[in-house]
Tab-separated table of C-alpha atoms in Angstrom:
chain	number	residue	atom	x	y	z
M	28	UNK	CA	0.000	0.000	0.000
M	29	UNK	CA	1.482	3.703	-0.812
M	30	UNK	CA	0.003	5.799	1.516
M	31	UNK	CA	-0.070	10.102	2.258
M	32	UNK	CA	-0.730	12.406	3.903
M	33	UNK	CA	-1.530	16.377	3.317
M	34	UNK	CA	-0.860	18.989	5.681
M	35	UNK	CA	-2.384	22.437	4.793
M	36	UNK	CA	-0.750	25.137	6.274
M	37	UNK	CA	-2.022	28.491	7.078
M	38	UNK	CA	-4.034	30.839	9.949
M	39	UNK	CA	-7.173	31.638	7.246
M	40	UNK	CA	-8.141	28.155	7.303
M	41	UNK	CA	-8.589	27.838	10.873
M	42	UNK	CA	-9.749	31.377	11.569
M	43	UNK	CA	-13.036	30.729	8.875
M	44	UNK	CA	-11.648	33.570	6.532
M	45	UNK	CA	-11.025	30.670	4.272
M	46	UNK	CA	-12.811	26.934	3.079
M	47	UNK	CA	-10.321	25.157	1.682
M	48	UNK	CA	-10.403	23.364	-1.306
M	49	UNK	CA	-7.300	21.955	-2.085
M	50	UNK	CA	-7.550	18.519	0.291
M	51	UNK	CA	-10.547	17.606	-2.269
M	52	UNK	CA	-8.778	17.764	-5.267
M	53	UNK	CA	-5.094	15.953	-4.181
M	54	UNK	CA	-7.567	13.442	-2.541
M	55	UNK	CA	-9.024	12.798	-5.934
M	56	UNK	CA	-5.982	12.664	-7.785
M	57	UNK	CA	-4.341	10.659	-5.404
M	58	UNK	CA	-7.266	7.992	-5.532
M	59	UNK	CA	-6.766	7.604	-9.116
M	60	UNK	CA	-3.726	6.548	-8.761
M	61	UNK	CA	-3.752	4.244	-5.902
M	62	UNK	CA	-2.504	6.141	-3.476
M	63	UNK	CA	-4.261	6.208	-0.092
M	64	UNK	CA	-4.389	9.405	1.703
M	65	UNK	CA	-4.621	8.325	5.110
M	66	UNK	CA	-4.604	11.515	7.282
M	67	UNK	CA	-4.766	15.400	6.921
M	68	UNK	CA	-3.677	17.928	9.705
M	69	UNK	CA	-4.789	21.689	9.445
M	70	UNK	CA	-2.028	23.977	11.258
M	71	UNK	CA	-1.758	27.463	11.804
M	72	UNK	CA	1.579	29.518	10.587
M	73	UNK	CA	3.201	28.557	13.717
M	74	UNK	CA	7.000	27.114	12.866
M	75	UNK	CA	6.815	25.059	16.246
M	76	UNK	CA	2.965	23.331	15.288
M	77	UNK	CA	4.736	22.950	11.233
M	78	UNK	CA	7.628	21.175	12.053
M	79	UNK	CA	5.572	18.563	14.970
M	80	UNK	CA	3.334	17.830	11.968
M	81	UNK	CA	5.942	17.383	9.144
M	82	UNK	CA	7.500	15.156	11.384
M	83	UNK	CA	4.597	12.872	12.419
M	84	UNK	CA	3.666	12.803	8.856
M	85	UNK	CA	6.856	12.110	6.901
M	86	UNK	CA	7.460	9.407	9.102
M	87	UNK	CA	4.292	7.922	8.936
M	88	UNK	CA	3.209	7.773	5.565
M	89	UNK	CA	5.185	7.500	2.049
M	90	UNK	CA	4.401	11.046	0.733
M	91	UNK	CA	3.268	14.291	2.426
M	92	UNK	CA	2.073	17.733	0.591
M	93	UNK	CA	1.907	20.586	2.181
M	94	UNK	CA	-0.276	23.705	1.242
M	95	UNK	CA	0.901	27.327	2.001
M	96	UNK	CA	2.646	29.514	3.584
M	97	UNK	CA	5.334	29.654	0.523
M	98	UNK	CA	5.031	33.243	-0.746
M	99	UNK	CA	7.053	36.450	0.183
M	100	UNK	CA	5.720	37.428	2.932
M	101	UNK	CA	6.787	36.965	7.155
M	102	UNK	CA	4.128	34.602	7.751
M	103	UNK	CA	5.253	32.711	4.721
M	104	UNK	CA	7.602	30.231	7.227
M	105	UNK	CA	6.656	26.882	5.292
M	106	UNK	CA	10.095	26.104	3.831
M	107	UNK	CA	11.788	27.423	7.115
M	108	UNK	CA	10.090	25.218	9.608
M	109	UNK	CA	10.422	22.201	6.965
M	110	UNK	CA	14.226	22.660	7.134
M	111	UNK	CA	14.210	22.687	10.694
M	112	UNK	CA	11.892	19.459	11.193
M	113	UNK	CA	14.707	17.291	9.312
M	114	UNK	CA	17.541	19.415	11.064
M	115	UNK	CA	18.690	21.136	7.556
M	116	UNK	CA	20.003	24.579	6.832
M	117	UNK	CA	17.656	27.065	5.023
M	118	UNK	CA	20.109	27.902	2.058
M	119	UNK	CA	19.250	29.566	-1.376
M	120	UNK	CA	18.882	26.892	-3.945
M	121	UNK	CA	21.064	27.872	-6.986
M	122	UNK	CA	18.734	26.774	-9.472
M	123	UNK	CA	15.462	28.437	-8.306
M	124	UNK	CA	17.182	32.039	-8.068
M	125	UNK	CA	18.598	31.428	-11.708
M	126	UNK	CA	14.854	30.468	-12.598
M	127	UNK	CA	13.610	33.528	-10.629
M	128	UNK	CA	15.847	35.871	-12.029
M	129	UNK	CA	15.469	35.134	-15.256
M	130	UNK	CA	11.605	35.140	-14.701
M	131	UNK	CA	11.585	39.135	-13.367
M	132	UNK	CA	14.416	40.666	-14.709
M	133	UNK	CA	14.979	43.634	-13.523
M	134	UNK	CA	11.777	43.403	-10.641
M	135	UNK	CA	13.266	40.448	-9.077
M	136	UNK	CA	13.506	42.232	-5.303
M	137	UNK	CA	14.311	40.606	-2.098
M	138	UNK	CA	10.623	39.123	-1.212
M	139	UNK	CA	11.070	37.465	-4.753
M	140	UNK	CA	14.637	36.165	-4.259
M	141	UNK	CA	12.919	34.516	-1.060
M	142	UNK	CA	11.370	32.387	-2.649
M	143	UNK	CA	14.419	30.296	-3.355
M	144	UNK	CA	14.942	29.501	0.128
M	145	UNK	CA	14.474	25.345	0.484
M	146	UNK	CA	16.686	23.182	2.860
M	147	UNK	CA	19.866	22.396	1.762
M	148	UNK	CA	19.636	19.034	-0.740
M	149	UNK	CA	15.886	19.971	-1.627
M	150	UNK	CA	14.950	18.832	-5.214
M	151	UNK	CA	13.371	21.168	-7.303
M	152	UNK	CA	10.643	20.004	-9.621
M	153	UNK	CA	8.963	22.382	-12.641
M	154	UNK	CA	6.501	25.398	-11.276
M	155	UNK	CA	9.112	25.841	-8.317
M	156	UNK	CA	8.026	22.476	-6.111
M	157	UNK	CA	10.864	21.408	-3.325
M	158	UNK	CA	10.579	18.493	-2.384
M	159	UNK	CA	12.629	17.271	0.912
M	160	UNK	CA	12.839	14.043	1.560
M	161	UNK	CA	9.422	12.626	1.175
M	162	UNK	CA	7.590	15.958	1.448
M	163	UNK	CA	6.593	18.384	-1.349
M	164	UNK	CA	6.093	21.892	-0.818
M	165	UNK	CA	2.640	23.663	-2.679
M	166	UNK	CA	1.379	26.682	-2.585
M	167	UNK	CA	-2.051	27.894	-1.021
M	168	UNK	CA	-3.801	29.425	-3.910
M	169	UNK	CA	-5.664	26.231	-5.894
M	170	UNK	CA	-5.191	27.184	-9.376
M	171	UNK	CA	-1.451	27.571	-8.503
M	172	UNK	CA	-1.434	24.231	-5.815
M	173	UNK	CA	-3.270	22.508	-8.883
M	174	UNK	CA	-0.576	22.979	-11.191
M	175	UNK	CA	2.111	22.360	-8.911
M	176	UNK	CA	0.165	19.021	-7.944
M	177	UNK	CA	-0.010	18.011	-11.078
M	178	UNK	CA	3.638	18.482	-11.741
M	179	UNK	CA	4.696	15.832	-8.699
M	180	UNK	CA	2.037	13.085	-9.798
M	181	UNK	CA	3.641	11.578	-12.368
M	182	UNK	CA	6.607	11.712	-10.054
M	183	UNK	CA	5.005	9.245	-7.371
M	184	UNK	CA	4.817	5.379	-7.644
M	185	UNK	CA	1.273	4.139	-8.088
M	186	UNK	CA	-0.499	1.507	-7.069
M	187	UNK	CA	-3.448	-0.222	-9.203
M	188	UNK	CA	-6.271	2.370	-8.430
M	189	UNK	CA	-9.032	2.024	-5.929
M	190	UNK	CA	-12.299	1.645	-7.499
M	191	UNK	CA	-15.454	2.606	-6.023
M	192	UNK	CA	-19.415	1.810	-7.011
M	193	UNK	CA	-22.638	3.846	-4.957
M	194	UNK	CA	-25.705	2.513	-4.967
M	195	UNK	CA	-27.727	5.358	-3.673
M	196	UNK	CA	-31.096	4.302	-1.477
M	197	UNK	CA	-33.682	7.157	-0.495
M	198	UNK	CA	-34.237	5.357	2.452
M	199	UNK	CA	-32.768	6.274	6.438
M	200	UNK	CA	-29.419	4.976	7.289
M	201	UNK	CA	-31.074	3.220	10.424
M	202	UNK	CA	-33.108	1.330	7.932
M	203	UNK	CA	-30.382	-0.303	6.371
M	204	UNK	CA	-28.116	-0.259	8.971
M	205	UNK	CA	-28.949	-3.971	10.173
M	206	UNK	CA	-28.795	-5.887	7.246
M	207	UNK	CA	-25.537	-3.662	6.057
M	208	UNK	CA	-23.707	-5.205	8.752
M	209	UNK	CA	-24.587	-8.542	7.775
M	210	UNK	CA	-23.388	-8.245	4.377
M	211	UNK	CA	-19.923	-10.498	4.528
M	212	UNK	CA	-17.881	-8.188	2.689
M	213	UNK	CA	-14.798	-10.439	0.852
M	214	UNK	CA	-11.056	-9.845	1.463
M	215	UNK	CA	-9.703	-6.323	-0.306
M	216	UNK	CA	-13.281	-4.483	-0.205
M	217	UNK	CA	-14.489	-1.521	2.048
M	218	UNK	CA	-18.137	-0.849	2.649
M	219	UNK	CA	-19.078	2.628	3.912
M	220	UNK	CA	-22.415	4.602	4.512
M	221	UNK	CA	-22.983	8.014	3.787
M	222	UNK	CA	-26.491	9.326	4.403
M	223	UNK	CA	-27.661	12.609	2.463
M	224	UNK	CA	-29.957	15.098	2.891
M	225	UNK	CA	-30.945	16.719	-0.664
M	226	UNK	CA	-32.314	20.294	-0.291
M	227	UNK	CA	-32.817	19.330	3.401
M	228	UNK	CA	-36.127	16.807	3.571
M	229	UNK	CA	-35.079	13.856	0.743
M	230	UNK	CA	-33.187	12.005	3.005
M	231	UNK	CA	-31.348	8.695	1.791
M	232	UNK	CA	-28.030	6.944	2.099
M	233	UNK	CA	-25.856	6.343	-0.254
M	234	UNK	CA	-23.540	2.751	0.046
M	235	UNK	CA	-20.019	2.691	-1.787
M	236	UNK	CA	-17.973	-0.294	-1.945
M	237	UNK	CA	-14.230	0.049	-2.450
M	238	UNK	CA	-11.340	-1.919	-3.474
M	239	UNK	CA	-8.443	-2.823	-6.274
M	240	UNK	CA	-10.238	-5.741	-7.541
M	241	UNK	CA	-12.956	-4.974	-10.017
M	242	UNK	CA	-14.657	-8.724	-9.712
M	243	UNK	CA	-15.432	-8.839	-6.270
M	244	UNK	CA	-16.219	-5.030	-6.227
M	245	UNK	CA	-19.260	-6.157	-8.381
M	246	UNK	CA	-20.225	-9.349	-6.582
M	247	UNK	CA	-20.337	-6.328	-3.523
M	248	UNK	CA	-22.640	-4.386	-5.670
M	249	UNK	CA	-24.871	-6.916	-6.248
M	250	UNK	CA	-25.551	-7.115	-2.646
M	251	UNK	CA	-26.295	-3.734	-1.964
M	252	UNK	CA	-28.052	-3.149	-4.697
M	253	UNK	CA	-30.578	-6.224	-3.575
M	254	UNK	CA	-30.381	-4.739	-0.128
M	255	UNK	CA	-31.768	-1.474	-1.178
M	256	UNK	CA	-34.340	-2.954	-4.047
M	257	UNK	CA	-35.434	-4.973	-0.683
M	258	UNK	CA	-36.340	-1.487	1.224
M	259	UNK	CA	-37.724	0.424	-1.648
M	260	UNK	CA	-40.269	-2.168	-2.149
O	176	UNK	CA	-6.431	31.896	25.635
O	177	UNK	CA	-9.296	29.919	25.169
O	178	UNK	CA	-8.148	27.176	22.349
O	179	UNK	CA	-10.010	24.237	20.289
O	180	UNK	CA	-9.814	21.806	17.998
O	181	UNK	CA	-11.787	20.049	15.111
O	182	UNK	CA	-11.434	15.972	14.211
O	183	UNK	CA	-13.079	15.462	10.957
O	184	UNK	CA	-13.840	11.800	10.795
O	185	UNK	CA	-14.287	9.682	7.779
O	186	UNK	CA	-13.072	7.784	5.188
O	187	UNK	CA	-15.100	9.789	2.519
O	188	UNK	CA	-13.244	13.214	3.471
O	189	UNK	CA	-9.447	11.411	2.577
O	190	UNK	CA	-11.477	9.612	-0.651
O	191	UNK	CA	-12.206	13.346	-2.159
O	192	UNK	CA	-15.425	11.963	-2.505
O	193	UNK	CA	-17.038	14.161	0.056
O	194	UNK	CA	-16.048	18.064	0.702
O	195	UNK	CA	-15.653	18.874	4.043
O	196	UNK	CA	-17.873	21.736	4.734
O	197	UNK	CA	-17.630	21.598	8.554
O	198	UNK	CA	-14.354	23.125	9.731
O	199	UNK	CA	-15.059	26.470	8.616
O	200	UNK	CA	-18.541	26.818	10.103
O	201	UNK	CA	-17.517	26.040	13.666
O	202	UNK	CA	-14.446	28.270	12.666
O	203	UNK	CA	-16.209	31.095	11.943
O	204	UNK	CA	-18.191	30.879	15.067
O	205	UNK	CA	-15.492	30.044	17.354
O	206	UNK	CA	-14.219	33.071	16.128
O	207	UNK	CA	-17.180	35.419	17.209
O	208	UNK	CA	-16.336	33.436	20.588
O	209	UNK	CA	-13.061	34.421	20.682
O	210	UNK	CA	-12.055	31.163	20.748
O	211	UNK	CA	-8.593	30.025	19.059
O	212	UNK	CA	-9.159	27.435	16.792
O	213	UNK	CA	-5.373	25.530	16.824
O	214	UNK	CA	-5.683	22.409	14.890
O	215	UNK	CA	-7.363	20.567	13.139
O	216	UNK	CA	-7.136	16.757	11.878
O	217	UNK	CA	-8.813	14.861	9.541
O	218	UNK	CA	-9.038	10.686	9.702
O	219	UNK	CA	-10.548	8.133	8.045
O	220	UNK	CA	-12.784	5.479	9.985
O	221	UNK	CA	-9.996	3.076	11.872
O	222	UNK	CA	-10.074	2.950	15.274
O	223	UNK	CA	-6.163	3.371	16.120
O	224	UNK	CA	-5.916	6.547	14.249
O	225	UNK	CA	-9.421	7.537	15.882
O	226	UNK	CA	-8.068	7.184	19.534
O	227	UNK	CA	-4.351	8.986	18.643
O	228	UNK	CA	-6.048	11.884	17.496
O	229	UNK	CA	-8.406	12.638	20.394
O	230	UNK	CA	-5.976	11.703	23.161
O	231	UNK	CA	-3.578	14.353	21.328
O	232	UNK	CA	-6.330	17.232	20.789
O	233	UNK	CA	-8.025	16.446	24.105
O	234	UNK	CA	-5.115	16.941	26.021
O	235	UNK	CA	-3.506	19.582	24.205
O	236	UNK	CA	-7.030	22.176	23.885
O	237	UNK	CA	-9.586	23.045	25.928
O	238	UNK	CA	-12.331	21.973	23.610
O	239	UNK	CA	-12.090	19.315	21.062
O	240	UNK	CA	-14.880	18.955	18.389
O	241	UNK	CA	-15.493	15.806	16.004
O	242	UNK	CA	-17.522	15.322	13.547
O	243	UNK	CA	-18.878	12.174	11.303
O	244	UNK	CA	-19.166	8.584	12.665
O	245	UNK	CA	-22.215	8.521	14.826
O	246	UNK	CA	-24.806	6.968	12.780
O	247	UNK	CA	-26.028	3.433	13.010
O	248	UNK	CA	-23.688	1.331	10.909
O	249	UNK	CA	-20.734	-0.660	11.391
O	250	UNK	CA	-18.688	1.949	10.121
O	251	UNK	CA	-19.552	4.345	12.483
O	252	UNK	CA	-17.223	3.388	15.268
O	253	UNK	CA	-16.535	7.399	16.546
O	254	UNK	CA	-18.280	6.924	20.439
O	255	UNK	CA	-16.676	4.046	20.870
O	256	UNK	CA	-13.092	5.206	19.585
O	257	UNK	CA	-13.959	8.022	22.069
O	258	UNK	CA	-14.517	5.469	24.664
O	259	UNK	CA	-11.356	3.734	24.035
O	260	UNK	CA	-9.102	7.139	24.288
O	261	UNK	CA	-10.354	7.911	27.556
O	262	UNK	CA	-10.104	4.069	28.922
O	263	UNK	CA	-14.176	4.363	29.736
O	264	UNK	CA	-16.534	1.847	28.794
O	265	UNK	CA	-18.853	2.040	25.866
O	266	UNK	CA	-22.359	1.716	27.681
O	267	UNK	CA	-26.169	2.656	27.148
O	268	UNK	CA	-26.861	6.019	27.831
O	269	UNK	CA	-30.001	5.508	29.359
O	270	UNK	CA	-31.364	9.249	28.936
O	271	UNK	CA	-30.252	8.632	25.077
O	272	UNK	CA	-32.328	5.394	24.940
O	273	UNK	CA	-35.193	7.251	26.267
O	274	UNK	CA	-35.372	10.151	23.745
O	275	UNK	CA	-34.344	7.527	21.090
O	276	UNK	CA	-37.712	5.448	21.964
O	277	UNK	CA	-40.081	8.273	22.443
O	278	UNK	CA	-39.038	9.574	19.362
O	279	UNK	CA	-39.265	6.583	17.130
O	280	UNK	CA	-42.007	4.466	19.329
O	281	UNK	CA	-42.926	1.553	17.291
O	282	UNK	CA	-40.125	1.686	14.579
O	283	UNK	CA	-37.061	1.853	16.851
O	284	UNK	CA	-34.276	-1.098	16.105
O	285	UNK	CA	-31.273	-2.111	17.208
O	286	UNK	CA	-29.113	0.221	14.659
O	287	UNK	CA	-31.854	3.223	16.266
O	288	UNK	CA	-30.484	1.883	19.428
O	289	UNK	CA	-26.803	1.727	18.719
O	290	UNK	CA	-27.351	5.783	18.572
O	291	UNK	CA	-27.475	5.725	22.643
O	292	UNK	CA	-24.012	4.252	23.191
O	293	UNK	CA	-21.502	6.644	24.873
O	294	UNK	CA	-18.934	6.206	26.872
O	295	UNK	CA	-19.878	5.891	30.216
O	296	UNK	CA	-20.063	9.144	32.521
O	297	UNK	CA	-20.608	11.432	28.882
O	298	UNK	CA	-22.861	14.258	29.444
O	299	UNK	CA	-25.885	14.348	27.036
O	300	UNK	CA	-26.908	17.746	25.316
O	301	UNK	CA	-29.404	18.711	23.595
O	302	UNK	CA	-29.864	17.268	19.902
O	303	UNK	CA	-27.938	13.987	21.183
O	304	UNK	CA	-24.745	15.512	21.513
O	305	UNK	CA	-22.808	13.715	23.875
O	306	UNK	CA	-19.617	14.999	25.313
O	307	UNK	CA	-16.922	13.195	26.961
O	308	UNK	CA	-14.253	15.165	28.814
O	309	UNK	CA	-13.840	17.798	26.371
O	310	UNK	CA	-14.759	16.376	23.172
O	311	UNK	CA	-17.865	17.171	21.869
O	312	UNK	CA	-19.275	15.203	18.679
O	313	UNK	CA	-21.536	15.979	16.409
O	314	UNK	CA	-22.667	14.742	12.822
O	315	UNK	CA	-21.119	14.328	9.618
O	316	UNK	CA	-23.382	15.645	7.727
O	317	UNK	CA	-23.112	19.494	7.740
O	318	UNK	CA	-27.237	20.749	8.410
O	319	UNK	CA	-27.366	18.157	11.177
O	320	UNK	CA	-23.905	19.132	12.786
O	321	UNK	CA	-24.565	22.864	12.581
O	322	UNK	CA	-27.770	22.440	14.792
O	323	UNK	CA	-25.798	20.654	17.046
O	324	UNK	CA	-22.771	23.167	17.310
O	325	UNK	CA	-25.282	25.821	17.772
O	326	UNK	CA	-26.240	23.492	20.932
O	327	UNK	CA	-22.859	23.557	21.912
O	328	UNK	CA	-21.830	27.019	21.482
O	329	UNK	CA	-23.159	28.831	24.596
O	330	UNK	CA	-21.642	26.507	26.534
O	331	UNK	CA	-18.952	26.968	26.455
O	332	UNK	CA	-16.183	29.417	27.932
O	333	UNK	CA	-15.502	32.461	25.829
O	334	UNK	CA	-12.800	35.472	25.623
O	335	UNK	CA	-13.338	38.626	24.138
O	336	UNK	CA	-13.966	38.305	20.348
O	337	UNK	CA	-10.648	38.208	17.983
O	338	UNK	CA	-11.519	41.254	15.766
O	339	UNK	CA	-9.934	41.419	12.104
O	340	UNK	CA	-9.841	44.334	9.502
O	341	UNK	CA	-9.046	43.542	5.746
O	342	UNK	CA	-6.849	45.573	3.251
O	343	UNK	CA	-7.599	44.670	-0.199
O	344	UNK	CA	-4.898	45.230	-2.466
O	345	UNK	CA	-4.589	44.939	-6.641
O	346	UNK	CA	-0.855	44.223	-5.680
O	347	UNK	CA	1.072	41.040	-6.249
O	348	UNK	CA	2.118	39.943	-2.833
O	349	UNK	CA	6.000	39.936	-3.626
O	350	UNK	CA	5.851	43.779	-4.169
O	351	UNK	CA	4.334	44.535	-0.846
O	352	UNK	CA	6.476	42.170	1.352
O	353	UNK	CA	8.976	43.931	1.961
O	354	UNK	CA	7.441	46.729	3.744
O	355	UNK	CA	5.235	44.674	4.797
O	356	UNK	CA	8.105	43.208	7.085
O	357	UNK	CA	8.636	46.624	8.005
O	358	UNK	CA	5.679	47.311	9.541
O	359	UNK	CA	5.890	46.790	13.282
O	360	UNK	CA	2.577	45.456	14.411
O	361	UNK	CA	1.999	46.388	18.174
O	362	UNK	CA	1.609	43.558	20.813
O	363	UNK	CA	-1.623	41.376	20.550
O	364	UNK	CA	-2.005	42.444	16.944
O	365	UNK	CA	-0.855	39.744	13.952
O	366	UNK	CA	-0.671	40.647	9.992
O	367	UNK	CA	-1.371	37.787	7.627
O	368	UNK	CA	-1.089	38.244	3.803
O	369	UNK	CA	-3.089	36.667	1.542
O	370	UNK	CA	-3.044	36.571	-1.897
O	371	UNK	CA	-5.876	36.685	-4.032
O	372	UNK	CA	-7.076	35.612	-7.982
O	373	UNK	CA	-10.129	36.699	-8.875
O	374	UNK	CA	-11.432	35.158	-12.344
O	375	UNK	CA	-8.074	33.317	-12.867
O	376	UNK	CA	-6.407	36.880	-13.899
O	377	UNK	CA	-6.615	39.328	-11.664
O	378	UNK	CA	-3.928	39.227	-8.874
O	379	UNK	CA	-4.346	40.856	-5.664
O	380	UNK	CA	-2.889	40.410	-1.954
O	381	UNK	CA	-5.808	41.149	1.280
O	382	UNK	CA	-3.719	42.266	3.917
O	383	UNK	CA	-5.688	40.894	7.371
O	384	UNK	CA	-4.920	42.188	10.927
O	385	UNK	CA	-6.233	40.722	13.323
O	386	UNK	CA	-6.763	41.593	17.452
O	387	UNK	CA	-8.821	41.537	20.558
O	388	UNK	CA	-7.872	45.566	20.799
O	389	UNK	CA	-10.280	48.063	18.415
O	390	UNK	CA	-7.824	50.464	18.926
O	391	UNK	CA	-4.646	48.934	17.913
O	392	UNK	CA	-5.948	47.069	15.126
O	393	UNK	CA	-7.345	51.111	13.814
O	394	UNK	CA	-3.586	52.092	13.964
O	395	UNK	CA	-2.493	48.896	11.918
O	396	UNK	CA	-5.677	49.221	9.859
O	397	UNK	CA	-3.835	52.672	8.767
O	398	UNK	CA	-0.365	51.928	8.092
O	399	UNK	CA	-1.661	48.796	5.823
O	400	UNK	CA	-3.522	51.216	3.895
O	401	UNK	CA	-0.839	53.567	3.680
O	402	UNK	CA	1.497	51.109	2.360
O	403	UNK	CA	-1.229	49.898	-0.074
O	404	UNK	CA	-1.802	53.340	-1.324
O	405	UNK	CA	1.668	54.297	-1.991
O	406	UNK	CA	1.915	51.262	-4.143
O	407	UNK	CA	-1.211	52.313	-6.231
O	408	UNK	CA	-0.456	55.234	-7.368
């Protein structure tokens, strides 16, 4: 199993200024390639919270992203604390000030030349990504963390992806909830329950089966499926 | 300081197959609270990572808020994860059962049941909240969790409110961070920078300052707009 983890960075998402949206769309991504994100953390831009996390996650999981905090600016402390949680010097990579330079010409300035700040060994990938060790550094914005994203996917291993099928029931979680549990699911597949609530009075559940193997993912679905038809009767 | 923390529980949150649209309503009204919201975390539906994250929030904040996991199914294993962080036993809350069987009368089951396990000595609110220690937990499912926040909310202990003026600025963050770093922001007052794309093409920065003191955050309020004018003309 490759397994990650994201760790979004920033005060606006934990002071309501901002929803996030960039969890949603690396979780997607990541699915498709068979990559299971197992955890997220949300921290503020405190270097001492930053560095606990990146530790706990790099250690735990294959892969880690983190989300913000990389811009110009003195809250921007991403790349600082990183180099500090695997006990690396914050140096100016060589290749990112030649990148940046060339980029603004004569308005590079010293909150630009910042930017190429990344502990010592860091790779850089296209779009300005470090990665350190197993953790690669995004921005906050999400059409600029999108692109960056997209530039470290290829880069990952992958596993065969996870597939998923919903059968969706307009009928109460508690109503199925019984006979759910007695469905035997086989070896490699997950069975979760999500009830809805569409435009706040159709109430229903919807049941999605998961796993790698596309055979017993529809034996699964079968199930379910009868389950339901045997409700909506 | 009066701090908290949200656990977002669930498998469908790390899947991308489910936006979490929780965190920033309690953050927004922790906010009016003037409560700090420090971390948040966000796990899928396995027990081990279940109990981690509560014995780290619960010890580390004074309130700790989850959401997801409390319906009827086997997958729903959040009250007695609770249970198991806090070494309690997972037990019929007999007040629960109560409500539960008024409320349902003849159509009550054993997954309707299930919904009045808590660990033992958890105080029951309103809207079947339970709370255990200092963890609160609510639904996944956003309308049914924001009723019970709003149960929640008063009461708990509050601070003065964390007040928070915004600068908006059609200025790429890079050329405002340097005097940005100039500006010395009294004690109790904190600048965050956060840059902005509107439409995919027009590139801002919103200066935010944020404090528990009208008057110091007028003064700040002032020299951000002073640096934002000089840089507009």
């Amino acid at each position: 199993m490759i397994t990650a983890a994201v760790l979004l960075i920033g005060d606006e998402l934990l002071s309501g200024r901002t929803q996030d949206a960039n969890l949603n769309y690396i979780a997607c991504k990541l699915v498709e390639r068979g990559i299971v994100l197992q955890e997220s953390r949300i921290v503020p831009d405190i270097e001492d919270m930053i560095i606990e996390a990146v530790r706990a996650l790099s250690t735990r999981y294959n892969y880690v992203f983190t989300t913000g905090g990389i811009g110009s600016t003195h809250d921007d402390i991403t790349q600082a604390s990183i180099a500090k949680a695997f006990k690396k010097p914050l140096v100016v990579n060589a290749e990112a000030l030649k990148i940046l330079e060339d980029y603004y010409g004569d308005n590079i300035n010293d909150a630009r030349r910042r930017m190429a700040l990344a502990p010592e060994g860091a790779t850089l990938h296209e779009k300005m990504v470090f990665q350190t060790e197993n953790v690669f550094v995004m921005a906050g914005i999400p059409t600029v963390m999108q692109g960056m994203f997209d530039v470290v996917l290829p880069t990952l291993r992958t596993a065969p992806p996870i597939l998923s099928v919903t059968v969706k029931a307009y009928v109460l979680e508690n109503d199925l909830a019984d006979e759910l549990s007695a469905i035997q699911a086989p070896e490699g597949v997950t069975i979760g329950s999500y009830p809805f609530d569409e435009a706040g009075n159709i109430k229903g559940t919807n049941l999605v089966a998961r796993s790698r193997d596309a055979k017993k993912l529809a034996i699964v679905e079968k199930q379910l499926q009868a389950l339901v038809d045997s409700k909506c009767e």
